[in-house]
Structures are given as C-alpha cells and as structure tokens.
mmCIF file of C-alpha atoms and ligand atoms in Angstrom:
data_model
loop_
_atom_site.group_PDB
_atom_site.id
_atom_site.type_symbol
_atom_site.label_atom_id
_atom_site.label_comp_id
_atom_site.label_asym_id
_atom_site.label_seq_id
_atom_site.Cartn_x
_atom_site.Cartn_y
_atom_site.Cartn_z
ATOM 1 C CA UNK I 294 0.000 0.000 0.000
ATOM 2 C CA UNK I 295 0.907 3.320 -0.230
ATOM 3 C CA UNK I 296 0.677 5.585 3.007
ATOM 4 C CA UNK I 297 -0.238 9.139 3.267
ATOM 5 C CA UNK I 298 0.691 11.046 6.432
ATOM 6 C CA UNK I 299 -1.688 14.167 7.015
ATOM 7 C CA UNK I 300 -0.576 15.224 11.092
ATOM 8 C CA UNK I 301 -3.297 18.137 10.332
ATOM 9 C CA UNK I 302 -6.487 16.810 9.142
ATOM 10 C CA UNK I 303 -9.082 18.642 8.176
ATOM 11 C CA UNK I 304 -12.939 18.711 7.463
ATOM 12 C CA UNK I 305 -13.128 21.016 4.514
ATOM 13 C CA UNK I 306 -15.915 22.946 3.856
ATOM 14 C CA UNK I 307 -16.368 24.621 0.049
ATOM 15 C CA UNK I 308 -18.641 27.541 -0.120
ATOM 16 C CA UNK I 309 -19.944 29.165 -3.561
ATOM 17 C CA UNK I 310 -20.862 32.770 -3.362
ATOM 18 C CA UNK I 311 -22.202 34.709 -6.355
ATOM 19 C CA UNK I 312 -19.071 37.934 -5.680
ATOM 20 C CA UNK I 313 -16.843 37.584 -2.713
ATOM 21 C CA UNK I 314 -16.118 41.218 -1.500
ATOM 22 C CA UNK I 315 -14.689 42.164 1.457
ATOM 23 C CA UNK I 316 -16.650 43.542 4.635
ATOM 24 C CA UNK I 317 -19.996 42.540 2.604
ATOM 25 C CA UNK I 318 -22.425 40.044 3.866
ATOM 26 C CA UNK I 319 -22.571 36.985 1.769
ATOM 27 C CA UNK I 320 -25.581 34.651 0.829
ATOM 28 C CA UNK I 321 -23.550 31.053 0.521
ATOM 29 C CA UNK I 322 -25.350 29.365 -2.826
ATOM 30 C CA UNK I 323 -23.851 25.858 -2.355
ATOM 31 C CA UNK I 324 -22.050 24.278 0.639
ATOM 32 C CA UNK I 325 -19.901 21.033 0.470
ATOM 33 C CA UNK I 326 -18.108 19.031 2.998
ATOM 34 C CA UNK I 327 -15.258 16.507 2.428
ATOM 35 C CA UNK I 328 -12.784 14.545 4.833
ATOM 36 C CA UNK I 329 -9.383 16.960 3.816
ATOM 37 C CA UNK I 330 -5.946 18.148 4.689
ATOM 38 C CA UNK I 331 -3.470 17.200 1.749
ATOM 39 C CA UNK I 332 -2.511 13.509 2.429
ATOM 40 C CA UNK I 333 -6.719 12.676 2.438
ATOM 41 C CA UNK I 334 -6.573 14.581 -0.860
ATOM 42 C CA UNK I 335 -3.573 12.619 -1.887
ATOM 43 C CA UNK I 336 -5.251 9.105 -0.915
ATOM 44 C CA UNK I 337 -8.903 9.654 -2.479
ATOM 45 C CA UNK I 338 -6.622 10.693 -5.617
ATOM 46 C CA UNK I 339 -4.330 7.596 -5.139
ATOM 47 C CA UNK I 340 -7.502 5.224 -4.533
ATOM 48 C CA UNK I 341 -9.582 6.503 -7.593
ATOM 49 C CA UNK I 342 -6.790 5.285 -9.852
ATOM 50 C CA UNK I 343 -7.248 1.950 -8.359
ATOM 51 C CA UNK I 344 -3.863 2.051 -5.461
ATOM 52 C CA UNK I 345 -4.587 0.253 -2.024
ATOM 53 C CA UNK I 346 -3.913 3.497 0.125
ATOM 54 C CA UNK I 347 -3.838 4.123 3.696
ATOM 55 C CA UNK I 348 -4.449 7.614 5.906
ATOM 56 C CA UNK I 349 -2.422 8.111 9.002
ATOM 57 C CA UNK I 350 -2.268 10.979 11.116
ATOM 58 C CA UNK I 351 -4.374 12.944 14.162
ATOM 59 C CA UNK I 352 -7.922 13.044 14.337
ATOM 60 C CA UNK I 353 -9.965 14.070 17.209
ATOM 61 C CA UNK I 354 -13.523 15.610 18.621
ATOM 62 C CA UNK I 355 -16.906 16.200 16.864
ATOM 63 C CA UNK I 356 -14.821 17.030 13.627
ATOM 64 C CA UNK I 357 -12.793 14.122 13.354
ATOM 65 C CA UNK I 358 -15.539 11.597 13.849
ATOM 66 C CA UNK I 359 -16.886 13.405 10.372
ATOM 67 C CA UNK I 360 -14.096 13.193 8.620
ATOM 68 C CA UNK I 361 -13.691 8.913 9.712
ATOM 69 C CA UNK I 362 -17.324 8.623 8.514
ATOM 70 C CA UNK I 363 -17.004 10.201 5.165
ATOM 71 C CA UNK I 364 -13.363 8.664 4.782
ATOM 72 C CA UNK I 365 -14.889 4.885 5.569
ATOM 73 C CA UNK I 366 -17.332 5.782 2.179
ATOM 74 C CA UNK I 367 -13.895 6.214 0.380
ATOM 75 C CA UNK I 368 -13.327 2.784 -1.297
ATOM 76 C CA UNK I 369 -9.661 1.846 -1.048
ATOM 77 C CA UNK I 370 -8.746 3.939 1.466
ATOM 78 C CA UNK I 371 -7.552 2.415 4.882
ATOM 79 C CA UNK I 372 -8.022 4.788 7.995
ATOM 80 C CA UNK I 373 -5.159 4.611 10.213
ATOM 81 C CA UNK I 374 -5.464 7.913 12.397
ATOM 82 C CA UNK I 375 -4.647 7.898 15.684
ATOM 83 C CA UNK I 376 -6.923 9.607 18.086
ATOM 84 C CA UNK I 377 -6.398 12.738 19.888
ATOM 85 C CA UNK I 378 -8.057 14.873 22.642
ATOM 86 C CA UNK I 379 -7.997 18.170 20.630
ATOM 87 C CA UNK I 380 -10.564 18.768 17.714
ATOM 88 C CA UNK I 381 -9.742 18.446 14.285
ATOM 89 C CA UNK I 382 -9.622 21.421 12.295
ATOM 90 C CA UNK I 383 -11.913 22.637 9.600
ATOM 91 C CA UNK I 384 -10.861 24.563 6.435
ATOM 92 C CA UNK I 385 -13.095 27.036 4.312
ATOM 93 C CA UNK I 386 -12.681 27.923 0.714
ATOM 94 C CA UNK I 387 -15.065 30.678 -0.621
ATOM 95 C CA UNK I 388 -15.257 30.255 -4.166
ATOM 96 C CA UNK I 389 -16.490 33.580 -6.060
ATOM 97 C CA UNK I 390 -18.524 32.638 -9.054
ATOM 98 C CA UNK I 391 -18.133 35.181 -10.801
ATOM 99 C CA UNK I 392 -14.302 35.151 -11.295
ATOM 100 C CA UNK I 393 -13.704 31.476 -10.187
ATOM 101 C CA UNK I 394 -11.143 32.705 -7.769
ATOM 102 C CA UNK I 395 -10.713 30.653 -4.558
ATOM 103 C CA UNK I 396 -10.021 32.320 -1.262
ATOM 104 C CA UNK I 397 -8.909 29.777 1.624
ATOM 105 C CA UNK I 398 -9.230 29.945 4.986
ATOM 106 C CA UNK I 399 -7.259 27.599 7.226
ATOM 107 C CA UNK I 400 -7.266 26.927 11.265
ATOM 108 C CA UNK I 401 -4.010 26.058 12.772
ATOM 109 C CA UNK I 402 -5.510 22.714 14.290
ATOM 110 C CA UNK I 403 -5.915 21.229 17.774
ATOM 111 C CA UNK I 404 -2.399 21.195 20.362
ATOM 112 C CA UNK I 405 -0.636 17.833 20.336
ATOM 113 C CA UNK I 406 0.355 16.420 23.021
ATOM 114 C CA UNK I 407 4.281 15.152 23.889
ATOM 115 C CA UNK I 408 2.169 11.542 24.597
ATOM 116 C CA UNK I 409 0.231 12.126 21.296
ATOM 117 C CA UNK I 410 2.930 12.556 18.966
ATOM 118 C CA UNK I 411 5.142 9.544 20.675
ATOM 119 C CA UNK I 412 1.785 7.634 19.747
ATOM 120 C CA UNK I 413 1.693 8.742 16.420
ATOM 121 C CA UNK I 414 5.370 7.693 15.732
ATOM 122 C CA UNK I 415 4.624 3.990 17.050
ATOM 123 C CA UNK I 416 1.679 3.665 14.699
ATOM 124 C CA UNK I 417 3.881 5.052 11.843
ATOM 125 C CA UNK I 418 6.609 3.008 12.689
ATOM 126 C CA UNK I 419 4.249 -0.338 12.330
ATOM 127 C CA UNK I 420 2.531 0.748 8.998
ATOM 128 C CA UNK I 421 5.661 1.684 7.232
ATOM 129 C CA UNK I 422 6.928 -2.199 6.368
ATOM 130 C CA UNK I 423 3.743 -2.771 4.714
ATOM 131 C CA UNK I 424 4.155 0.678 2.364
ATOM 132 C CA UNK I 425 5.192 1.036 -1.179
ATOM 133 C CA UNK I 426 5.795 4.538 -0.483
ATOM 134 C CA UNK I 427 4.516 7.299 1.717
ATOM 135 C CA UNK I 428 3.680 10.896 1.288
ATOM 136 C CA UNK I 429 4.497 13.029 4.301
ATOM 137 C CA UNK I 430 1.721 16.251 3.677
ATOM 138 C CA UNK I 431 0.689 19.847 5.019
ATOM 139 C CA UNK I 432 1.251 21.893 8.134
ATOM 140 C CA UNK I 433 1.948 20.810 11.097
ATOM 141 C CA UNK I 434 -0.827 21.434 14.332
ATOM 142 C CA UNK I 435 0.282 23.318 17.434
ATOM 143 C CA UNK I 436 2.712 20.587 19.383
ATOM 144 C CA UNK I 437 4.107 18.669 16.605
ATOM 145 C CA UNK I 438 7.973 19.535 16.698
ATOM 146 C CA UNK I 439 9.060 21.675 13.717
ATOM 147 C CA UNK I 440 11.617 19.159 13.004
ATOM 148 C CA UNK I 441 8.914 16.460 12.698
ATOM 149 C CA UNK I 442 9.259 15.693 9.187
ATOM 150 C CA UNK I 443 12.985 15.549 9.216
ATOM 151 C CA UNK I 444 12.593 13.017 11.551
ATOM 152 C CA UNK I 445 9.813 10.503 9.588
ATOM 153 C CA UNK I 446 12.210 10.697 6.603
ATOM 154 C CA UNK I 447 14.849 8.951 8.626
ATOM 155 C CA UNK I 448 12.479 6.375 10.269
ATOM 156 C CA UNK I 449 11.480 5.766 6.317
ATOM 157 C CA UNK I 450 14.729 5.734 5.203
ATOM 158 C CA UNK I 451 15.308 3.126 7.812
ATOM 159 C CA UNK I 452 12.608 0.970 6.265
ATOM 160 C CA UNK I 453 13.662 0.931 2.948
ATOM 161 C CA UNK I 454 10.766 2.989 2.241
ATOM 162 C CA UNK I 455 10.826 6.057 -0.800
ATOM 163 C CA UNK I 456 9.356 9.469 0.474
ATOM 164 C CA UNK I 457 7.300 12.295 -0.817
ATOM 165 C CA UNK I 458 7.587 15.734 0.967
ATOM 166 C CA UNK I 459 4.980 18.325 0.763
ATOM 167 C CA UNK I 460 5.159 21.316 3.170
ATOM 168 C CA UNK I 461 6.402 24.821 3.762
ATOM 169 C CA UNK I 462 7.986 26.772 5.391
ATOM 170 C CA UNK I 463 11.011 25.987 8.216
ATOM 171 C CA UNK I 464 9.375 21.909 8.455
ATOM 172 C CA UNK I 465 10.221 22.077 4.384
ATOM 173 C CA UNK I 466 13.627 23.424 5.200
ATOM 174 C CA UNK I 467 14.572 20.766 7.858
ATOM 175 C CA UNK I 468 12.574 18.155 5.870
ATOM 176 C CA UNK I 469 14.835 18.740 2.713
ATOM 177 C CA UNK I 470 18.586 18.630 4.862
ATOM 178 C CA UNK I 471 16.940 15.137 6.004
ATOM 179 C CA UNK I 472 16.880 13.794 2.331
ATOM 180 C CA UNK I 473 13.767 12.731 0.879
ATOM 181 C CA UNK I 474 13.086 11.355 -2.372
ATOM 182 C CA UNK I 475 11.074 13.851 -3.664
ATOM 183 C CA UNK I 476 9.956 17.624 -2.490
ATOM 184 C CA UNK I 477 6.835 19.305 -4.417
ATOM 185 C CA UNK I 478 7.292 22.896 -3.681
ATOM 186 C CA UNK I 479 5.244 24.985 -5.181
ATOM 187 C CA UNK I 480 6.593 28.553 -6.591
ATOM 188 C CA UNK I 481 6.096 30.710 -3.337
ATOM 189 C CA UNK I 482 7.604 27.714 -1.491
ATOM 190 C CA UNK I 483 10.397 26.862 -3.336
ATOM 191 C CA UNK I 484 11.082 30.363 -3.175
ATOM 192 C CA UNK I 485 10.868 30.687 0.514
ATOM 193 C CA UNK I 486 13.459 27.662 1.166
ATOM 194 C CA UNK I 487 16.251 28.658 -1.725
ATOM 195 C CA UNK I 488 15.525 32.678 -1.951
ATOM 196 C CA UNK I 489 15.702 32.038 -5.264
ATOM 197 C CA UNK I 490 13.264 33.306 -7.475
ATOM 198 C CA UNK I 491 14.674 31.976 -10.665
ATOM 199 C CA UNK I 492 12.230 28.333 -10.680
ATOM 200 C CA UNK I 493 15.005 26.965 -12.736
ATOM 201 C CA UNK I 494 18.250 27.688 -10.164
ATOM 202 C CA UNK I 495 15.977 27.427 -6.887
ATOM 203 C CA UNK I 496 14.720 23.589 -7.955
ATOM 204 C CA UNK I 497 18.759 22.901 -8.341
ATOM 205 C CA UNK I 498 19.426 24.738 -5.361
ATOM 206 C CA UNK I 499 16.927 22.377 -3.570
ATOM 207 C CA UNK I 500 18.345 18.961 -4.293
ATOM 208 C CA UNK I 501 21.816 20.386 -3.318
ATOM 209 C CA UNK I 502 20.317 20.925 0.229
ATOM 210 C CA UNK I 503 19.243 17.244 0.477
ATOM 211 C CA UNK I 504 16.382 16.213 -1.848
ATOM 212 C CA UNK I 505 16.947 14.198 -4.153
ATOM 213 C CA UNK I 506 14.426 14.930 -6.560
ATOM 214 C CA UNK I 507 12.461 18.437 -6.653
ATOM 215 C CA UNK I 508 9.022 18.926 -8.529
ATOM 216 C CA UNK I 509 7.997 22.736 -8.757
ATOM 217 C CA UNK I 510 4.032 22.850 -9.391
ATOM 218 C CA UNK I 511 4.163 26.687 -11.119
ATOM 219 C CA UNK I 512 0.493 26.878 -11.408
ATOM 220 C CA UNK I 513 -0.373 27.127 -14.739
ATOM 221 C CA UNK I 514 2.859 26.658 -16.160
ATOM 222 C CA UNK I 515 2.932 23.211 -15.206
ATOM 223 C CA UNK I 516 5.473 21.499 -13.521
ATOM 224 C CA UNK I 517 9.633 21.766 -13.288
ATOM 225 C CA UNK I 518 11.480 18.952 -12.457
ATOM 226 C CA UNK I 519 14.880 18.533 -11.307
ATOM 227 C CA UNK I 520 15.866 15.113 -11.135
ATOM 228 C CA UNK I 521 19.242 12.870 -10.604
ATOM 229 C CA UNK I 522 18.159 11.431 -14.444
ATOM 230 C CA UNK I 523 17.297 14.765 -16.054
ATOM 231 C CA UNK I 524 15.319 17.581 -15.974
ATOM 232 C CA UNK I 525 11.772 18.257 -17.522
ATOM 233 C CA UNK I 526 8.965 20.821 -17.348
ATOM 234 C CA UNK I 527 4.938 19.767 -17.781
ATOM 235 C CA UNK I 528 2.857 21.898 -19.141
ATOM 236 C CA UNK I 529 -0.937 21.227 -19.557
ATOM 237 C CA UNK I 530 -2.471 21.438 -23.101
ATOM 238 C CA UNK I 531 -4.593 24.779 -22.095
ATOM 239 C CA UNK I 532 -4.553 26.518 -18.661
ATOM 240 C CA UNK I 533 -7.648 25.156 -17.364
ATOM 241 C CA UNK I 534 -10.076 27.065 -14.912
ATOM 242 C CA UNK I 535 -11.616 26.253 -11.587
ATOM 243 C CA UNK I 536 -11.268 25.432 -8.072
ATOM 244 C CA UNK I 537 -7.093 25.161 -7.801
ATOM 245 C CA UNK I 538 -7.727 23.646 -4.100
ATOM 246 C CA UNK I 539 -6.242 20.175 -3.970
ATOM 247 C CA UNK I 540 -4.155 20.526 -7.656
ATOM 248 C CA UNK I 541 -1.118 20.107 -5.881
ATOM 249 C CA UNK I 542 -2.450 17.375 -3.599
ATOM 250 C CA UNK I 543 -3.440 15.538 -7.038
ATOM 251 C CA UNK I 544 0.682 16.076 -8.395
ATOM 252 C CA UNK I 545 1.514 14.513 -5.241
ATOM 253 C CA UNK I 546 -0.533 11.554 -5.898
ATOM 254 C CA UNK I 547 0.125 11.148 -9.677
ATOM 255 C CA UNK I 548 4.190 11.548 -8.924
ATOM 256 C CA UNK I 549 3.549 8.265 -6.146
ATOM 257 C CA UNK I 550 1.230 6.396 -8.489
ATOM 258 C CA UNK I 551 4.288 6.686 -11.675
ATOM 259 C CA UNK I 552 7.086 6.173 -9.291
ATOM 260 C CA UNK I 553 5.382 2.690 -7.216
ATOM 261 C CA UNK I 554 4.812 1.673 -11.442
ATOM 262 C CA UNK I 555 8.788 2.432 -12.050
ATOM 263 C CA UNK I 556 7.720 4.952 -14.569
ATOM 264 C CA UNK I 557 9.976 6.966 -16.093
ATOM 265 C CA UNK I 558 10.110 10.624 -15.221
ATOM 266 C CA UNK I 559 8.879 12.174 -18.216
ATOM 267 C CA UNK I 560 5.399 9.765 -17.744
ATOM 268 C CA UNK I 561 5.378 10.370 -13.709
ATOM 269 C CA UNK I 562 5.196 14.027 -15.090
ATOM 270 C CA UNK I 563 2.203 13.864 -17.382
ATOM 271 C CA UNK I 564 0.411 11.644 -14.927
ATOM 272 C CA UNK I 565 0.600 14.261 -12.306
ATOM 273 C CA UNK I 566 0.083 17.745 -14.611
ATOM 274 C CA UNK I 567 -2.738 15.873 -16.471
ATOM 275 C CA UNK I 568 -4.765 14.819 -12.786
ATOM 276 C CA UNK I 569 -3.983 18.267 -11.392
ATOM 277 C CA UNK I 570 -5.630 20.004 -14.226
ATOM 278 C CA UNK I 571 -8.692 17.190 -14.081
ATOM 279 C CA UNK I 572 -8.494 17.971 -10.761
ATOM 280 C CA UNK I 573 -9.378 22.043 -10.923
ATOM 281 C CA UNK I 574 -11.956 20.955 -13.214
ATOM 282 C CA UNK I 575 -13.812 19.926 -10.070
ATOM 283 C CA UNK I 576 -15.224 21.690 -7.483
ATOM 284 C CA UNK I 577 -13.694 20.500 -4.393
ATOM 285 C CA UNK I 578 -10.096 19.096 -3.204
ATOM 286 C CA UNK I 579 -9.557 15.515 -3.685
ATOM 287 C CA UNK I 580 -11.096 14.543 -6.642
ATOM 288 C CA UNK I 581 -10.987 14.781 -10.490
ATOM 289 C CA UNK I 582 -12.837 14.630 -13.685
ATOM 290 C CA UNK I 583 -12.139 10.738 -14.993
ATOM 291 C CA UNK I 584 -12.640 11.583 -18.807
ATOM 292 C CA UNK I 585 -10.789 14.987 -18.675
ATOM 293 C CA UNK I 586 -7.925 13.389 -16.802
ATOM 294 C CA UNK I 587 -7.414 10.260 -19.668
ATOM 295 C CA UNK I 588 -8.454 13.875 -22.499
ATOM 296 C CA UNK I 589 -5.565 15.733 -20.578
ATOM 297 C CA UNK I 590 -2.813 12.971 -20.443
ATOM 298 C CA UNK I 591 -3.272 12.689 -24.415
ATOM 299 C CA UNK I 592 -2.174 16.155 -25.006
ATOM 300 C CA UNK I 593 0.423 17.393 -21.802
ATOM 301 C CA UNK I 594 3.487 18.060 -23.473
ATOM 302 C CA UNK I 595 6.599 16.848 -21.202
ATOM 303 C CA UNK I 596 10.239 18.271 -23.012
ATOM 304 C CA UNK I 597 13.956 18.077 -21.017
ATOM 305 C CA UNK I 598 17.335 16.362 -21.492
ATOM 306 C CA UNK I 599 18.409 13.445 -19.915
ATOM 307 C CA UNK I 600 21.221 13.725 -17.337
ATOM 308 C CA UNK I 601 24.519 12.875 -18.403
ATOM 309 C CA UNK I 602 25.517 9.511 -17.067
HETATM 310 O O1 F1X H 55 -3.023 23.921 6.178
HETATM 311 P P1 F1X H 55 -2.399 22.940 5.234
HETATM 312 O O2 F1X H 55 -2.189 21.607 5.912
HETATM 313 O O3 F1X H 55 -1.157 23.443 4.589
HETATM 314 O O4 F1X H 55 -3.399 22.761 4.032
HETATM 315 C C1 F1X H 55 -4.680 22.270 4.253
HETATM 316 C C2 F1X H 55 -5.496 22.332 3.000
HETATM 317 O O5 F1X H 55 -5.826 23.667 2.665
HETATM 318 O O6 F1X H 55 -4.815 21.805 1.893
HETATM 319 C C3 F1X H 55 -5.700 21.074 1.077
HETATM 320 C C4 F1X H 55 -5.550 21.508 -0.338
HETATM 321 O O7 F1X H 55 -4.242 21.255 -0.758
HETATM 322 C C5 F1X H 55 -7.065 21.239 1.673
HETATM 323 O O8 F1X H 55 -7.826 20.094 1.517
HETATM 324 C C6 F1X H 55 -6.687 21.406 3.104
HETATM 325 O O9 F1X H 55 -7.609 21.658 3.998
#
C-alpha cells in the first residue's frame, strides 16, 4: 500500500458565493463538505486510480468523527489515524462565481500532546513495512515539533521505504537537509526555502540541500522537475479554470502512483500535470474529472534532457 501522512487533518468545507467582497455580507449558494488536509486529498486521488492506500495521522472531537465517517465511504482507502483529545480542524474555501477565484481559509488545528505525537510515531513506525511509499503532507498542528518531518524521513529511510515531501515553510527546510526522495514545492515555497526566485536555479538549489528529486508545481505553467536522471517541465495542453484547491495534492498523488509503477520521469510528469488540471476541473479538493484526466494525459506536453551519465 501506499501511506499518506496528514498530522493536520481537516474537514473542509467549500462555499460558492455569487461575488466575494470584502466587509460585505454573503448569501452562501452551495455548501460542500469533504474529509481533507493534503494527504486525504492525496489518498482519495491515489484510490480513484485503483492504489490500495492508507491515511495516518491525528484526528480528534466532533470534527474528526466526520471526517472517519465520510473517509470509511472512500473505497480503497484504509483509515489509520490515531486519536487525539484536541478537535480536528476545519478549512473554508469561498469560491467567487463570478471570477472562479478561490479564497482559503485555514485553522491552525488542535495542540498535540508530547504523549500524542510519541503515539503517532509507534503507529507510523508499524505501517511503514507494509508501504510502497509514503507521502508526508501539510502543516503541522500546534505541538508537533518543527523538526517532525525531518525526523519521519529517517524512520522511512530506515525501512527501505521512498518518500514524498509536501510542506512549507522551516518543516520544508529541515525536511529537505533530512533527504527525501522527492519535495513538491510549489513557486512561493520553493522560493521561501532557496531565496531564489529563478524556478530553474531554486529547484537545483533544492536537491543540493538534500532532496533528491524536486518537482515545482508553477500553477499554470505546469510542472519543473529537477531530477538525478534529467530535468523536464509539464505543461498542460490549455490553462484550465476552476477550483485550484487540492491541484497540488493531485501532483503529489500522480508523482507516487508513476514512481510505485517504475515509470519513467517524463510519464510520472504527465500523470501528475494531467490529474492536477482534471483535478481544478472539479469543485472541491480531492477529486478529479475521470474523462478529462485520460483527455488531458493525451495532449500534456513533457520536453527536457536526460542527465549525463
Ligand atoms: O493547512 P495545510 O495543511 O497546509 O493545508 C490544508 C489544506 O488547505 O490543503 C488542502 C488543499 O491542498 C485542503 O484540503 C486542506 O484543507
């Protein structure tokens, strides 16, 4: 199976407004709920193109019970979150009709305890010989050590096991020094851990400090990889338009799906830019348009060189 770590769950509620404006009262036209935070995205992705998958992380109160009842409806997806006394979080993205923008809104999450997170790294530690791969995702909640990532990339790396980074901010920075297999930064990110703004030096920049691969998702110019094989940028066939909420979390998943099928780059590439463009096609965070995705991966153009051997 593949395993998706998401330490800050999330219930995620999508509103549609007709005009979003500030200090106005709104009249919310549509409202939908979905079990969130970006490793859920990641394994409803992974499990709709057919992967056994399984969830760990926190979940806790009135809000985590929801988001265990909508996950159980999620066929292929194993829930192994381990229980906490805080309340899982809830999200909001407003999505203005009129202009398709999305504006998100996230809480910080419940505290962890010391006791929690020594739980959490037990259960983690007995899941990871069964995994394929895993896919460490999001912020971290109040009480999780900053260094927490750094530190499930060794216990991985112990196992044998490949892993997927996708944060920000200083857990990116001490994620990346502790070697994982792939980062997927997106521009602002990238930017924020190299102070490079030049997409092209910063994703080199980033494997020197200790990843060995480095996807930039750079919206709608697709993806920029810098790999020890080569390097290659994605583009989609069209810049599509919709809710961008979960694109990334559907690159994360396409990259794992191509890389546990010993794809080569250039395909792991077009699997992920073609579901993250199905993906804004959708309205919420964790899933994708089928027939647009199979459309999409017809017509993503993937060029690069090959590393020199
Ligand atoms: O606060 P984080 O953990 O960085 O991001 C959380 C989040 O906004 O990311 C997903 C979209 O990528 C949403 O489903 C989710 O709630």
């Amino acid at each position: 199976m593949i395993l998706t770590v998401t330490l800050n769950t999330a219930l995620d509620i999508t509103y549609r407004v007709r005009s979003l404006r500030p200090h106005a009262s709104h009249r919310v036209s549509e409202v939908t709920e979905r079990p969130g935070g970006k490793g859920v995205n990641v394994a409803r992705v992974l499990a709709a193109l057919g992967h056994e998958v399984t969830v760990t992380g926190f979940t806790g109160g009135a809000t985590g019970r929801v988001v265990q009842e909508r996950l159980a409806a999620v066929p292929g997806v194993v829930d192994a979150l381990v229980p906490l006394s805080g309340t899982t979080r809830r999200t909001i993205a407003v999505v203005d009709e009129r202009t398709g923008d999305t504006t998100q809104l996230n809480e910080p999450g419940p505290t962890v305890t010391p006791a929690e997170w020594s739980a959490f790294q037990e259960a983690y530690e007995d899941l990871l010989p069964s995994a394929s791969a895993v896919a460490l995702c999001g912020s971290l909640p109040p009480g999780v050590p900053v260094g927490a990532y750094a530190g499930l990339i060794r216990t991985a790396r112990s196992f044998s096991v490949p892993v997927l980074l996708d944060t920000s901010g200083e857990p990116l920075r001490r994620g990346v020094a502790a070697r994982p297999d792939i980062i997927k930064p997106n521009a602002d990110e990238l930017a924020e851990l190299t102070g490079s703004h030049d997409p092209l030096r910063a994703t080199q920049d980033a494997r020197r400090r200790g990843a060995s691969a480095v996807v930039a998702s750079l919206g709608p110019a697709g993806l920029l990889a810098a790999t020890r094989e080569g390097r290659w940028q994605a583009t989609p066939p069209a810049s599509v338009r919709g809710n961008p909420t979960g694109a990334g979390d559907a690159v994360v998943a396409g990259l794992l799906s191509a890389s546990v099928e010993h794809l080569p780059w250039p395909d792991r590439l077009a699997r992920a830019i073609a579901l993250s463009a199905a993906t804004v096609l959708t309205p919420v965070a964790g899933e994708f348009d089928r027939e647009a995705y199979e459309e999409l991966l017809e017509r993503v153009t993937v060029s690069g060189e090959v590393s020199a051997a």
